[in-house]
Amino acid sequence: MLRQQDVGHRIVVRRIVGIREGRPLFSDALGELVELNETHITLATAQGRLRVPVGEVHRAKRVPPARRPTAAAVVALELAADEAWPAPVQGRLGDWRLRSADGWTGRANSALPVGDPDRPLGAALDAVERWYADRGQPALVNTPLPLAAPVGAELDARGWGARPLTAVQTVALAALPPAPTDRAGLPPVELVTAPSDAWLAVAAGRKGGLPAAARHVLTAVDRLRFAQVYADGELLAIGRGTVTGDGRWLGLALIEVAPQVRRQGLAGRVIRSLVDWGAAEGASHAFLQVEQRNTPAVSLYRKLGFTTHHTYLTRVAPH
């Protein structure tokens, strides 16, 4: 049967879907394990999310990934993402990155265990805990999977919890569909080099406040654009684009559309505008990070051609 350390990995579930002539009927589902609890197994399949009651599970096990990126590819993308979301306070533990930003977002306040920490794993995690304790913060560790599976296993043994599974998704810019035809009456997407107060207010609402460190995270990138869509003085949609990773990666973040104008294509137009800018800057691929449970966003990105490169869990130290 499955265990918590299987979250983020590819699994197959055989479930009982009925009875015929006194015999059970089975159906198999293949996908990535998103959540595991006492009552349900949730996995992300090619057809969407599937939530299976534990009582219906006949057998479930981890299986090899269909296409596993190389360790070097995962490290390179994680470092490009780190560059795109820079914490104002940073430390190093060998190759590992330690990041702090007044608690604003897990990405900017967690250790990134890629590479060699220059000491045994147990000692490295002890040092991570001390680094965050010295700053009065809870210790968090982002574990890219399956690369950091050994780190995750050690954290399991220490009783660490986990936040929802996040997918790091990518697409080649050349493979993205063409820009949608502008609909009559829809305002244009504007790209600017600094966020407006209204833009920051939307980001604050989504991320739970905006401490001083957040402005550093949002703006301390050399190649950067903020997308915004205004109509009659009202901000309807935002987005943020960065070019990092030696110019290869366009990072997309904070794609947000006001509730009253959703499902009108604004998110796709914001993304397309940032993609056009990134391509002009020389980027060849785009990446974004999205929680697997965010079904509307995952569906949108799938339609645009994004696929999951790898996943990560933000691990949380026990209280």
PDB file of C-alpha atoms in Angstrom:
ATOM      1  CA  MET A   1       0.000   0.000   0.000  1.00  0.00           C
ATOM      2  CA  LEU A   2       1.027   3.618  -0.394  1.00  0.00           C
ATOM      3  CA  ARG A   3       2.769   5.809   2.173  1.00  0.00           C
ATOM      4  CA  GLN A   4       3.190   9.558   2.572  1.00  0.00           C
ATOM      5  CA  GLN A   5       6.639   9.438   0.951  1.00  0.00           C
ATOM      6  CA  ASP A   6       4.933   8.284  -2.264  1.00  0.00           C
ATOM      7  CA  VAL A   7       3.216  11.669  -2.666  1.00  0.00           C
ATOM      8  CA  GLY A   8       4.585  13.355  -5.786  1.00  0.00           C
ATOM      9  CA  HIS A   9       5.437  10.072  -7.484  1.00  0.00           C
ATOM     10  CA  ARG A  10       3.714   8.180 -10.284  1.00  0.00           C
ATOM     11  CA  ILE A  11       1.360   5.452  -9.085  1.00  0.00           C
ATOM     12  CA  VAL A  12      -1.175   2.972 -10.406  1.00  0.00           C
ATOM     13  CA  VAL A  13      -4.412   2.323  -8.527  1.00  0.00           C
ATOM     14  CA  ARG A  14      -6.650  -0.660  -9.148  1.00  0.00           C
ATOM     15  CA  ARG A  15     -10.110   0.131  -7.844  1.00  0.00           C
ATOM     16  CA  ILE A  16     -13.304  -1.888  -7.493  1.00  0.00           C
ATOM     17  CA  VAL A  17     -16.015  -0.284  -9.634  1.00  0.00           C
ATOM     18  CA  GLY A  18     -18.780  -2.860  -9.386  1.00  0.00           C
ATOM     19  CA  ILE A  19     -19.809  -6.480  -9.092  1.00  0.00           C
ATOM     20  CA  ARG A  20     -20.844  -8.799 -11.919  1.00  0.00           C
ATOM     21  CA  GLU A  21     -22.028 -12.355 -11.340  1.00  0.00           C
ATOM     22  CA  GLY A  22     -20.594 -12.249  -7.856  1.00  0.00           C
ATOM     23  CA  ARG A  23     -17.160 -11.115  -9.009  1.00  0.00           C
ATOM     24  CA  PRO A  24     -15.616  -7.653  -8.565  1.00  0.00           C
ATOM     25  CA  LEU A  25     -15.048  -5.426 -11.590  1.00  0.00           C
ATOM     26  CA  PHE A  26     -11.788  -3.477 -11.616  1.00  0.00           C
ATOM     27  CA  SER A  27     -10.589  -0.273 -13.233  1.00  0.00           C
ATOM     28  CA  ASP A  28      -6.992   0.944 -13.284  1.00  0.00           C
ATOM     29  CA  ALA A  29      -5.898   4.579 -12.976  1.00  0.00           C
ATOM     30  CA  LEU A  30      -2.388   5.870 -13.633  1.00  0.00           C
ATOM     31  CA  GLY A  31      -1.139   9.256 -12.490  1.00  0.00           C
ATOM     32  CA  GLU A  32       0.776  11.289  -9.971  1.00  0.00           C
ATOM     33  CA  LEU A  33      -0.141  10.914  -6.300  1.00  0.00           C
ATOM     34  CA  VAL A  34      -1.347  14.318  -5.104  1.00  0.00           C
ATOM     35  CA  GLU A  35      -2.774  13.528  -1.681  1.00  0.00           C
ATOM     36  CA  LEU A  36      -3.047  10.536   0.613  1.00  0.00           C
ATOM     37  CA  ASN A  37      -5.182  10.444   3.743  1.00  0.00           C
ATOM     38  CA  GLU A  38      -7.220   7.975   5.784  1.00  0.00           C
ATOM     39  CA  THR A  39     -10.266   8.186   3.512  1.00  0.00           C
ATOM     40  CA  HIS A  40      -9.084   8.954  -0.050  1.00  0.00           C
ATOM     41  CA  ILE A  41      -6.267   8.662  -2.569  1.00  0.00           C
ATOM     42  CA  THR A  42      -6.085  11.627  -4.953  1.00  0.00           C
ATOM     43  CA  LEU A  43      -4.059  11.433  -8.140  1.00  0.00           C
ATOM     44  CA  ALA A  44      -3.541  13.676 -11.147  1.00  0.00           C
ATOM     45  CA  THR A  45      -4.190  11.691 -14.332  1.00  0.00           C
ATOM     46  CA  ALA A  46      -4.024  12.655 -17.994  1.00  0.00           C
ATOM     47  CA  GLN A  47      -7.819  13.116 -17.840  1.00  0.00           C
ATOM     48  CA  GLY A  48      -7.729  15.296 -14.714  1.00  0.00           C
ATOM     49  CA  ARG A  49      -7.863  14.797 -10.961  1.00  0.00           C
ATOM     50  CA  LEU A  50      -9.260  11.536  -9.623  1.00  0.00           C
ATOM     51  CA  ARG A  51     -10.278  11.060  -5.968  1.00  0.00           C
ATOM     52  CA  VAL A  52     -10.620   7.405  -5.019  1.00  0.00           C
ATOM     53  CA  PRO A  53     -12.163   6.330  -1.692  1.00  0.00           C
ATOM     54  CA  VAL A  54      -9.806   4.039   0.189  1.00  0.00           C
ATOM     55  CA  GLY A  55     -12.618   1.500   0.505  1.00  0.00           C
ATOM     56  CA  GLU A  56     -12.655   1.071  -3.276  1.00  0.00           C
ATOM     57  CA  VAL A  57      -8.901   0.467  -3.583  1.00  0.00           C
ATOM     58  CA  HIS A  58      -7.945  -3.111  -4.359  1.00  0.00           C
ATOM     59  CA  ARG A  59      -4.249  -2.421  -4.926  1.00  0.00           C
ATOM     60  CA  ALA A  60      -2.067   0.680  -5.268  1.00  0.00           C
ATOM     61  CA  LYS A  61       1.653   0.980  -5.813  1.00  0.00           C
ATOM     62  CA  ARG A  62       4.351   3.325  -7.074  1.00  0.00           C
ATOM     63  CA  VAL A  63       5.528   2.812 -10.670  1.00  0.00           C
ATOM     64  CA  PRO A  64       8.484   4.276 -12.602  1.00  0.00           C
ATOM     65  CA  PRO A  65       7.858   7.676 -14.183  1.00  0.00           C
ATOM     66  CA  ALA A  66       7.085   7.706 -17.883  1.00  0.00           C
ATOM     67  CA  ARG A  67       9.711  10.328 -18.628  1.00  0.00           C
ATOM     68  CA  ARG A  68      12.049  11.377 -15.871  1.00  0.00           C
ATOM     69  CA  PRO A  69      14.141  14.509 -16.418  1.00  0.00           C
ATOM     70  CA  THR A  70      17.796  14.139 -15.614  1.00  0.00           C
ATOM     71  CA  ALA A  71      19.019  15.286 -12.222  1.00  0.00           C
ATOM     72  CA  ALA A  72      20.992  18.034 -13.970  1.00  0.00           C
ATOM     73  CA  ALA A  73      17.835  19.284 -15.712  1.00  0.00           C
ATOM     74  CA  VAL A  74      15.902  19.421 -12.446  1.00  0.00           C
ATOM     75  CA  VAL A  75      18.735  21.269 -10.699  1.00  0.00           C
ATOM     76  CA  ALA A  76      19.068  23.770 -13.552  1.00  0.00           C
ATOM     77  CA  LEU A  77      15.351  24.547 -13.553  1.00  0.00           C
ATOM     78  CA  GLU A  78      15.182  24.804  -9.761  1.00  0.00           C
ATOM     79  CA  LEU A  79      18.080  27.280  -9.788  1.00  0.00           C
ATOM     80  CA  ALA A  80      16.408  29.309 -12.549  1.00  0.00           C
ATOM     81  CA  ALA A  81      13.236  29.386 -10.452  1.00  0.00           C
ATOM     82  CA  ASP A  82      15.230  30.436  -7.394  1.00  0.00           C
ATOM     83  CA  GLU A  83      16.769  33.267  -9.410  1.00  0.00           C
ATOM     84  CA  ALA A  84      13.292  34.341 -10.539  1.00  0.00           C
ATOM     85  CA  TRP A  85      11.939  34.529  -6.954  1.00  0.00           C
ATOM     86  CA  PRO A  86      14.907  35.937  -4.984  1.00  0.00           C
ATOM     87  CA  ALA A  87      14.771  36.012  -1.199  1.00  0.00           C
ATOM     88  CA  PRO A  88      16.366  39.110   0.373  1.00  0.00           C
ATOM     89  CA  VAL A  89      18.193  36.984   2.972  1.00  0.00           C
ATOM     90  CA  GLN A  90      20.114  34.001   1.664  1.00  0.00           C
ATOM     91  CA  GLY A  91      22.634  31.523   2.991  1.00  0.00           C
ATOM     92  CA  ARG A  92      24.480  28.485   1.711  1.00  0.00           C
ATOM     93  CA  LEU A  93      25.046  25.021   3.052  1.00  0.00           C
ATOM     94  CA  GLY A  94      27.451  23.605   0.525  1.00  0.00           C
ATOM     95  CA  ASP A  95      25.357  23.696  -2.650  1.00  0.00           C
ATOM     96  CA  TRP A  96      22.065  23.935  -0.744  1.00  0.00           C
ATOM     97  CA  ARG A  97      20.273  27.305  -0.729  1.00  0.00           C
ATOM     98  CA  LEU A  98      18.787  28.802   2.444  1.00  0.00           C
ATOM     99  CA  ARG A  99      16.219  31.554   1.884  1.00  0.00           C
ATOM    100  CA  SER A 100      14.278  33.956   4.100  1.00  0.00           C
ATOM    101  CA  ALA A 101      11.779  36.713   3.206  1.00  0.00           C
ATOM    102  CA  ASP A 102       9.828  37.605   6.362  1.00  0.00           C
ATOM    103  CA  GLY A 103       7.676  34.513   5.861  1.00  0.00           C
ATOM    104  CA  TRP A 104       6.269  35.739   2.521  1.00  0.00           C
ATOM    105  CA  THR A 105       5.652  32.622   0.385  1.00  0.00           C
ATOM    106  CA  GLY A 106       7.078  29.189   0.959  1.00  0.00           C
ATOM    107  CA  ARG A 107       9.455  29.421  -1.994  1.00  0.00           C
ATOM    108  CA  ALA A 108      11.269  32.440  -0.556  1.00  0.00           C
ATOM    109  CA  ASN A 109      11.407  31.036   2.990  1.00  0.00           C
ATOM    110  CA  SER A 110      12.635  27.498   2.490  1.00  0.00           C
ATOM    111  CA  ALA A 111      15.812  25.541   2.021  1.00  0.00           C
ATOM    112  CA  LEU A 112      16.423  24.219  -1.485  1.00  0.00           C
ATOM    113  CA  PRO A 113      18.341  20.927  -1.126  1.00  0.00           C
ATOM    114  CA  VAL A 114      19.929  20.518  -4.556  1.00  0.00           C
ATOM    115  CA  GLY A 115      23.548  19.480  -4.870  1.00  0.00           C
ATOM    116  CA  ASP A 116      25.925  18.532  -2.071  1.00  0.00           C
ATOM    117  CA  PRO A 117      25.397  20.101   1.387  1.00  0.00           C
ATOM    118  CA  ASP A 118      29.050  19.341   2.214  1.00  0.00           C
ATOM    119  CA  ARG A 119      28.145  17.219   5.249  1.00  0.00           C
ATOM    120  CA  PRO A 120      26.072  14.111   6.076  1.00  0.00           C
ATOM    121  CA  LEU A 121      22.346  14.453   5.390  1.00  0.00           C
ATOM    122  CA  GLY A 122      21.329  14.376   9.044  1.00  0.00           C
ATOM    123  CA  ALA A 123      23.845  17.087   9.952  1.00  0.00           C
ATOM    124  CA  ALA A 124      22.693  19.173   6.987  1.00  0.00           C
ATOM    125  CA  LEU A 125      19.071  19.097   8.134  1.00  0.00           C
ATOM    126  CA  ASP A 126      20.151  19.934  11.680  1.00  0.00           C
ATOM    127  CA  ALA A 127      21.940  22.995  10.250  1.00  0.00           C
ATOM    128  CA  VAL A 128      18.821  23.980   8.280  1.00  0.00           C
ATOM    129  CA  GLU A 129      16.729  23.871  11.447  1.00  0.00           C
ATOM    130  CA  ARG A 130      19.272  26.032  13.308  1.00  0.00           C
ATOM    131  CA  TRP A 131      19.455  28.584  10.467  1.00  0.00           C
ATOM    132  CA  TYR A 132      15.720  29.194  10.525  1.00  0.00           C
ATOM    133  CA  ALA A 133      15.506  29.071  14.326  1.00  0.00           C
ATOM    134  CA  ASP A 134      18.131  31.833  14.480  1.00  0.00           C
ATOM    135  CA  ARG A 135      15.753  33.964  12.380  1.00  0.00           C
ATOM    136  CA  GLY A 136      12.675  33.122  14.415  1.00  0.00           C
ATOM    137  CA  GLN A 137      11.082  31.277  11.489  1.00  0.00           C
ATOM    138  CA  PRO A 138       9.692  27.776  11.105  1.00  0.00           C
ATOM    139  CA  ALA A 139      12.001  25.569   9.105  1.00  0.00           C
ATOM    140  CA  LEU A 140      10.758  24.742   5.603  1.00  0.00           C
ATOM    141  CA  VAL A 141      12.437  22.570   2.971  1.00  0.00           C
ATOM    142  CA  ASN A 142      11.388  22.420  -0.686  1.00  0.00           C
ATOM    143  CA  THR A 143      12.024  18.899  -1.947  1.00  0.00           C
ATOM    144  CA  PRO A 144      12.057  18.538  -5.769  1.00  0.00           C
ATOM    145  CA  LEU A 145      10.897  15.031  -6.626  1.00  0.00           C
ATOM    146  CA  PRO A 146      12.211  12.514  -7.287  1.00  0.00           C
ATOM    147  CA  LEU A 147      15.611  14.239  -7.024  1.00  0.00           C
ATOM    148  CA  ALA A 148      15.300  15.007  -3.296  1.00  0.00           C
ATOM    149  CA  ALA A 149      13.542  11.775  -2.342  1.00  0.00           C
ATOM    150  CA  PRO A 150      16.344  10.848   0.132  1.00  0.00           C
ATOM    151  CA  VAL A 151      15.856  14.210   1.857  1.00  0.00           C
ATOM    152  CA  GLY A 152      12.118  13.576   1.974  1.00  0.00           C
ATOM    153  CA  ALA A 153      12.618  10.148   3.523  1.00  0.00           C
ATOM    154  CA  GLU A 154      14.804  11.641   6.279  1.00  0.00           C
ATOM    155  CA  LEU A 155      12.192  14.346   6.921  1.00  0.00           C
ATOM    156  CA  ASP A 156       9.502  11.663   7.141  1.00  0.00           C
ATOM    157  CA  ALA A 157      11.569   9.943   9.815  1.00  0.00           C
ATOM    158  CA  ARG A 158      11.775  13.254  11.712  1.00  0.00           C
ATOM    159  CA  GLY A 159       8.018  13.728  11.615  1.00  0.00           C
ATOM    160  CA  TRP A 160       7.912  16.667   9.206  1.00  0.00           C
ATOM    161  CA  GLY A 161       4.640  17.525   7.508  1.00  0.00           C
ATOM    162  CA  ALA A 162       4.025  18.654   3.938  1.00  0.00           C
ATOM    163  CA  ARG A 163       2.081  21.336   2.117  1.00  0.00           C
ATOM    164  CA  PRO A 164       0.074  20.469  -1.025  1.00  0.00           C
ATOM    165  CA  LEU A 165       2.010  19.041  -3.944  1.00  0.00           C
ATOM    166  CA  THR A 166       3.220  21.620  -6.473  1.00  0.00           C
ATOM    167  CA  ALA A 167       3.922  20.893 -10.141  1.00  0.00           C
ATOM    168  CA  VAL A 168       6.743  22.634 -11.973  1.00  0.00           C
ATOM    169  CA  GLN A 169       5.395  22.810 -15.514  1.00  0.00           C
ATOM    170  CA  THR A 170       7.222  23.736 -18.701  1.00  0.00           C
ATOM    171  CA  VAL A 171       6.629  24.333 -22.387  1.00  0.00           C
ATOM    172  CA  ALA A 172       8.779  25.306 -25.355  1.00  0.00           C
ATOM    173  CA  LEU A 173       7.806  28.831 -26.391  1.00  0.00           C
ATOM    174  CA  ALA A 174       7.676  27.751 -30.028  1.00  0.00           C
ATOM    175  CA  ALA A 175       5.047  25.140 -29.124  1.00  0.00           C
ATOM    176  CA  LEU A 176       2.600  27.600 -27.569  1.00  0.00           C
ATOM    177  CA  PRO A 177      -0.560  28.316 -29.555  1.00  0.00           C
ATOM    178  CA  PRO A 178      -0.751  31.644 -31.406  1.00  0.00           C
ATOM    179  CA  ALA A 179      -2.048  34.695 -29.622  1.00  0.00           C
ATOM    180  CA  PRO A 180      -5.854  34.716 -29.372  1.00  0.00           C
ATOM    181  CA  THR A 181      -7.727  37.172 -31.520  1.00  0.00           C
ATOM    182  CA  ASP A 182      -8.569  40.240 -29.477  1.00  0.00           C
ATOM    183  CA  ARG A 183     -12.240  40.397 -28.665  1.00  0.00           C
ATOM    184  CA  ALA A 184     -14.062  43.625 -29.283  1.00  0.00           C
ATOM    185  CA  GLY A 185     -14.184  45.738 -26.165  1.00  0.00           C
ATOM    186  CA  LEU A 186     -11.464  43.903 -24.267  1.00  0.00           C
ATOM    187  CA  PRO A 187      -8.673  46.208 -23.047  1.00  0.00           C
ATOM    188  CA  PRO A 188      -5.070  45.540 -24.082  1.00  0.00           C
ATOM    189  CA  VAL A 189      -2.382  43.911 -21.943  1.00  0.00           C
ATOM    190  CA  GLU A 190       0.266  46.402 -20.846  1.00  0.00           C
ATOM    191  CA  LEU A 191       3.793  45.352 -19.822  1.00  0.00           C
ATOM    192  CA  VAL A 192       5.648  47.603 -17.385  1.00  0.00           C
ATOM    193  CA  THR A 193       8.948  47.418 -15.523  1.00  0.00           C
ATOM    194  CA  ALA A 194       7.539  48.251 -12.072  1.00  0.00           C
ATOM    195  CA  PRO A 195       4.289  47.141 -10.433  1.00  0.00           C
ATOM    196  CA  SER A 196       1.580  49.706  -9.712  1.00  0.00           C
ATOM    197  CA  ASP A 197       0.047  50.037  -6.260  1.00  0.00           C
ATOM    198  CA  ALA A 198      -3.072  48.318  -7.560  1.00  0.00           C
ATOM    199  CA  TRP A 199      -0.948  45.464  -8.961  1.00  0.00           C
ATOM    200  CA  LEU A 200       0.741  45.026  -5.583  1.00  0.00           C
ATOM    201  CA  ALA A 201      -2.644  45.064  -3.837  1.00  0.00           C
ATOM    202  CA  VAL A 202      -3.823  42.126  -5.962  1.00  0.00           C
ATOM    203  CA  ALA A 203      -0.605  40.239  -5.196  1.00  0.00           C
ATOM    204  CA  ALA A 204      -1.037  40.992  -1.494  1.00  0.00           C
ATOM    205  CA  GLY A 205      -4.576  39.633  -1.552  1.00  0.00           C
ATOM    206  CA  ARG A 206      -3.449  36.436  -3.198  1.00  0.00           C
ATOM    207  CA  LYS A 207      -0.363  35.888  -1.052  1.00  0.00           C
ATOM    208  CA  GLY A 208      -1.669  37.107   2.315  1.00  0.00           C
ATOM    209  CA  GLY A 209      -0.091  40.523   2.782  1.00  0.00           C
ATOM    210  CA  LEU A 210       2.923  42.278   1.361  1.00  0.00           C
ATOM    211  CA  PRO A 211       5.811  42.828   3.817  1.00  0.00           C
ATOM    212  CA  ALA A 212       8.865  44.830   2.773  1.00  0.00           C
ATOM    213  CA  ALA A 213      10.685  41.626   1.830  1.00  0.00           C
ATOM    214  CA  ALA A 214       7.966  40.846  -0.707  1.00  0.00           C
ATOM    215  CA  ARG A 215       8.900  43.854  -2.827  1.00  0.00           C
ATOM    216  CA  HIS A 216      12.444  42.500  -3.056  1.00  0.00           C
ATOM    217  CA  VAL A 217      11.168  39.080  -4.115  1.00  0.00           C
ATOM    218  CA  LEU A 218       8.958  40.642  -6.772  1.00  0.00           C
ATOM    219  CA  THR A 219      11.358  43.216  -8.203  1.00  0.00           C
ATOM    220  CA  ALA A 220      15.005  42.128  -7.643  1.00  0.00           C
ATOM    221  CA  VAL A 221      15.415  40.397 -11.004  1.00  0.00           C
ATOM    222  CA  ASP A 222      17.380  41.947 -13.871  1.00  0.00           C
ATOM    223  CA  ARG A 223      15.021  40.959 -16.698  1.00  0.00           C
ATOM    224  CA  LEU A 224      11.470  41.411 -15.515  1.00  0.00           C
ATOM    225  CA  ARG A 225       8.038  42.577 -16.665  1.00  0.00           C
ATOM    226  CA  PHE A 226       4.718  43.080 -14.923  1.00  0.00           C
ATOM    227  CA  ALA A 227       1.582  42.541 -16.993  1.00  0.00           C
ATOM    228  CA  GLN A 228      -1.574  44.476 -16.248  1.00  0.00           C
ATOM    229  CA  VAL A 229      -4.977  44.920 -17.829  1.00  0.00           C
ATOM    230  CA  TYR A 230      -6.988  47.993 -16.882  1.00  0.00           C
ATOM    231  CA  ALA A 231     -10.518  48.990 -17.911  1.00  0.00           C
ATOM    232  CA  ASP A 232     -12.169  52.229 -16.758  1.00  0.00           C
ATOM    233  CA  GLY A 233      -9.469  52.638 -14.137  1.00  0.00           C
ATOM    234  CA  GLU A 234     -10.047  49.146 -12.680  1.00  0.00           C
ATOM    235  CA  LEU A 235      -7.315  46.517 -12.679  1.00  0.00           C
ATOM    236  CA  LEU A 236      -8.765  43.337 -14.202  1.00  0.00           C
ATOM    237  CA  ALA A 237      -5.752  41.042 -14.605  1.00  0.00           C
ATOM    238  CA  ILE A 238      -2.085  40.794 -13.665  1.00  0.00           C
ATOM    239  CA  GLY A 239       0.937  38.608 -14.319  1.00  0.00           C
ATOM    240  CA  ARG A 240       4.682  38.583 -13.784  1.00  0.00           C
ATOM    241  CA  GLY A 241       7.406  37.398 -16.128  1.00  0.00           C
ATOM    242  CA  THR A 242      11.138  36.922 -15.578  1.00  0.00           C
ATOM    243  CA  VAL A 243      13.992  35.671 -17.739  1.00  0.00           C
ATOM    244  CA  THR A 244      16.595  33.685 -15.802  1.00  0.00           C
ATOM    245  CA  GLY A 245      18.709  30.551 -16.076  1.00  0.00           C
ATOM    246  CA  ASP A 246      21.306  32.047 -18.430  1.00  0.00           C
ATOM    247  CA  GLY A 247      18.488  33.492 -20.514  1.00  0.00           C
ATOM    248  CA  ARG A 248      16.794  30.180 -21.294  1.00  0.00           C
ATOM    249  CA  TRP A 249      13.788  30.281 -18.972  1.00  0.00           C
ATOM    250  CA  LEU A 250      10.788  32.596 -18.956  1.00  0.00           C
ATOM    251  CA  GLY A 251       9.245  32.298 -15.497  1.00  0.00           C
ATOM    252  CA  LEU A 252       5.510  33.008 -15.211  1.00  0.00           C
ATOM    253  CA  ALA A 253       3.956  33.846 -11.854  1.00  0.00           C
ATOM    254  CA  LEU A 254       1.006  35.599 -10.236  1.00  0.00           C
ATOM    255  CA  ILE A 255      -1.352  35.156 -13.181  1.00  0.00           C
ATOM    256  CA  GLU A 256      -4.542  36.514 -11.653  1.00  0.00           C
ATOM    257  CA  VAL A 257      -7.864  37.648 -13.136  1.00  0.00           C
ATOM    258  CA  ALA A 258     -10.614  39.502 -11.288  1.00  0.00           C
ATOM    259  CA  PRO A 259     -13.575  37.185 -10.538  1.00  0.00           C
ATOM    260  CA  GLN A 260     -16.093  39.211 -12.549  1.00  0.00           C
ATOM    261  CA  VAL A 261     -14.138  38.859 -15.808  1.00  0.00           C
ATOM    262  CA  ARG A 262     -12.891  35.282 -15.593  1.00  0.00           C
ATOM    263  CA  ARG A 263     -13.392  32.843 -18.487  1.00  0.00           C
ATOM    264  CA  GLN A 264     -13.064  35.634 -21.024  1.00  0.00           C
ATOM    265  CA  GLY A 265      -9.544  34.758 -22.122  1.00  0.00           C
ATOM    266  CA  LEU A 266      -7.719  37.399 -20.091  1.00  0.00           C
ATOM    267  CA  ALA A 267      -5.342  34.922 -18.419  1.00  0.00           C
ATOM    268  CA  GLY A 268      -4.323  33.493 -21.777  1.00  0.00           C
ATOM    269  CA  ARG A 269      -3.737  36.979 -23.198  1.00  0.00           C
ATOM    270  CA  VAL A 270      -1.605  37.954 -20.189  1.00  0.00           C
ATOM    271  CA  ILE A 271       0.476  34.797 -20.601  1.00  0.00           C
ATOM    272  CA  ARG A 272       0.819  35.343 -24.357  1.00  0.00           C
ATOM    273  CA  SER A 273       2.032  38.926 -23.858  1.00  0.00           C
ATOM    274  CA  LEU A 274       4.674  37.767 -21.382  1.00  0.00           C
ATOM    275  CA  VAL A 275       5.675  34.932 -23.715  1.00  0.00           C
ATOM    276  CA  ASP A 276       6.173  37.354 -26.600  1.00  0.00           C
ATOM    277  CA  TRP A 277       8.355  39.527 -24.357  1.00  0.00           C
ATOM    278  CA  GLY A 278      10.336  36.519 -23.110  1.00  0.00           C
ATOM    279  CA  ALA A 279      10.927  35.268 -26.648  1.00  0.00           C
ATOM    280  CA  ALA A 280      12.188  38.708 -27.659  1.00  0.00           C
ATOM    281  CA  GLU A 281      14.607  38.476 -24.705  1.00  0.00           C
ATOM    282  CA  GLY A 282      15.958  35.200 -26.070  1.00  0.00           C
ATOM    283  CA  ALA A 283      14.143  32.705 -23.805  1.00  0.00           C
ATOM    284  CA  SER A 284      13.318  29.362 -25.415  1.00  0.00           C
ATOM    285  CA  HIS A 285      11.145  27.761 -22.714  1.00  0.00           C
ATOM    286  CA  ALA A 286       8.667  28.865 -20.078  1.00  0.00           C
ATOM    287  CA  PHE A 287       8.046  27.460 -16.618  1.00  0.00           C
ATOM    288  CA  LEU A 288       5.500  28.027 -13.882  1.00  0.00           C
ATOM    289  CA  GLN A 289       4.666  26.482 -10.534  1.00  0.00           C
ATOM    290  CA  VAL A 290       1.102  25.491  -9.691  1.00  0.00           C
ATOM    291  CA  GLU A 291      -0.480  23.440  -6.926  1.00  0.00           C
ATOM    292  CA  GLN A 292      -1.845  20.215  -8.348  1.00  0.00           C
ATOM    293  CA  ARG A 293      -5.121  20.779  -6.497  1.00  0.00           C
ATOM    294  CA  ASN A 294      -5.701  24.091  -8.355  1.00  0.00           C
ATOM    295  CA  THR A 295      -7.816  22.436 -11.021  1.00  0.00           C
ATOM    296  CA  PRO A 296      -8.825  25.551 -13.029  1.00  0.00           C
ATOM    297  CA  ALA A 297      -5.221  26.727 -13.356  1.00  0.00           C
ATOM    298  CA  VAL A 298      -3.915  23.252 -14.194  1.00  0.00           C
ATOM    299  CA  SER A 299      -6.601  22.934 -16.884  1.00  0.00           C
ATOM    300  CA  LEU A 300      -5.691  26.310 -18.401  1.00  0.00           C
ATOM    301  CA  TYR A 301      -1.989  25.504 -18.515  1.00  0.00           C
ATOM    302  CA  ARG A 302      -2.661  22.080 -20.021  1.00  0.00           C
ATOM    303  CA  LYS A 303      -4.620  23.706 -22.861  1.00  0.00           C
ATOM    304  CA  LEU A 304      -1.631  25.963 -23.513  1.00  0.00           C
ATOM    305  CA  GLY A 305       0.662  22.938 -23.793  1.00  0.00           C
ATOM    306  CA  PHE A 306       2.359  22.957 -20.387  1.00  0.00           C
ATOM    307  CA  THR A 307       3.384  19.575 -19.008  1.00  0.00           C
ATOM    308  CA  THR A 308       4.821  18.639 -15.628  1.00  0.00           C
ATOM    309  CA  HIS A 309       8.622  18.633 -15.630  1.00  0.00           C
ATOM    310  CA  HIS A 310       8.835  17.573 -11.975  1.00  0.00           C
ATOM    311  CA  THR A 311       7.036  18.218  -8.706  1.00  0.00           C
ATOM    312  CA  TYR A 312       8.009  19.405  -5.262  1.00  0.00           C
ATOM    313  CA  LEU A 313       6.716  19.268  -1.728  1.00  0.00           C
ATOM    314  CA  THR A 314       7.258  22.052   0.758  1.00  0.00           C
ATOM    315  CA  ARG A 315       8.085  20.173   3.938  1.00  0.00           C
ATOM    316  CA  VAL A 316       7.248  21.756   7.310  1.00  0.00           C
ATOM    317  CA  ALA A 317       9.093  21.094  10.556  1.00  0.00           C
ATOM    318  CA  PRO A 318       6.941  19.758  13.396  1.00  0.00           C
ATOM    319  CA  HIS A 319       5.938  22.257  16.075  1.00  0.00           C
TER     320      HIS A 319
END
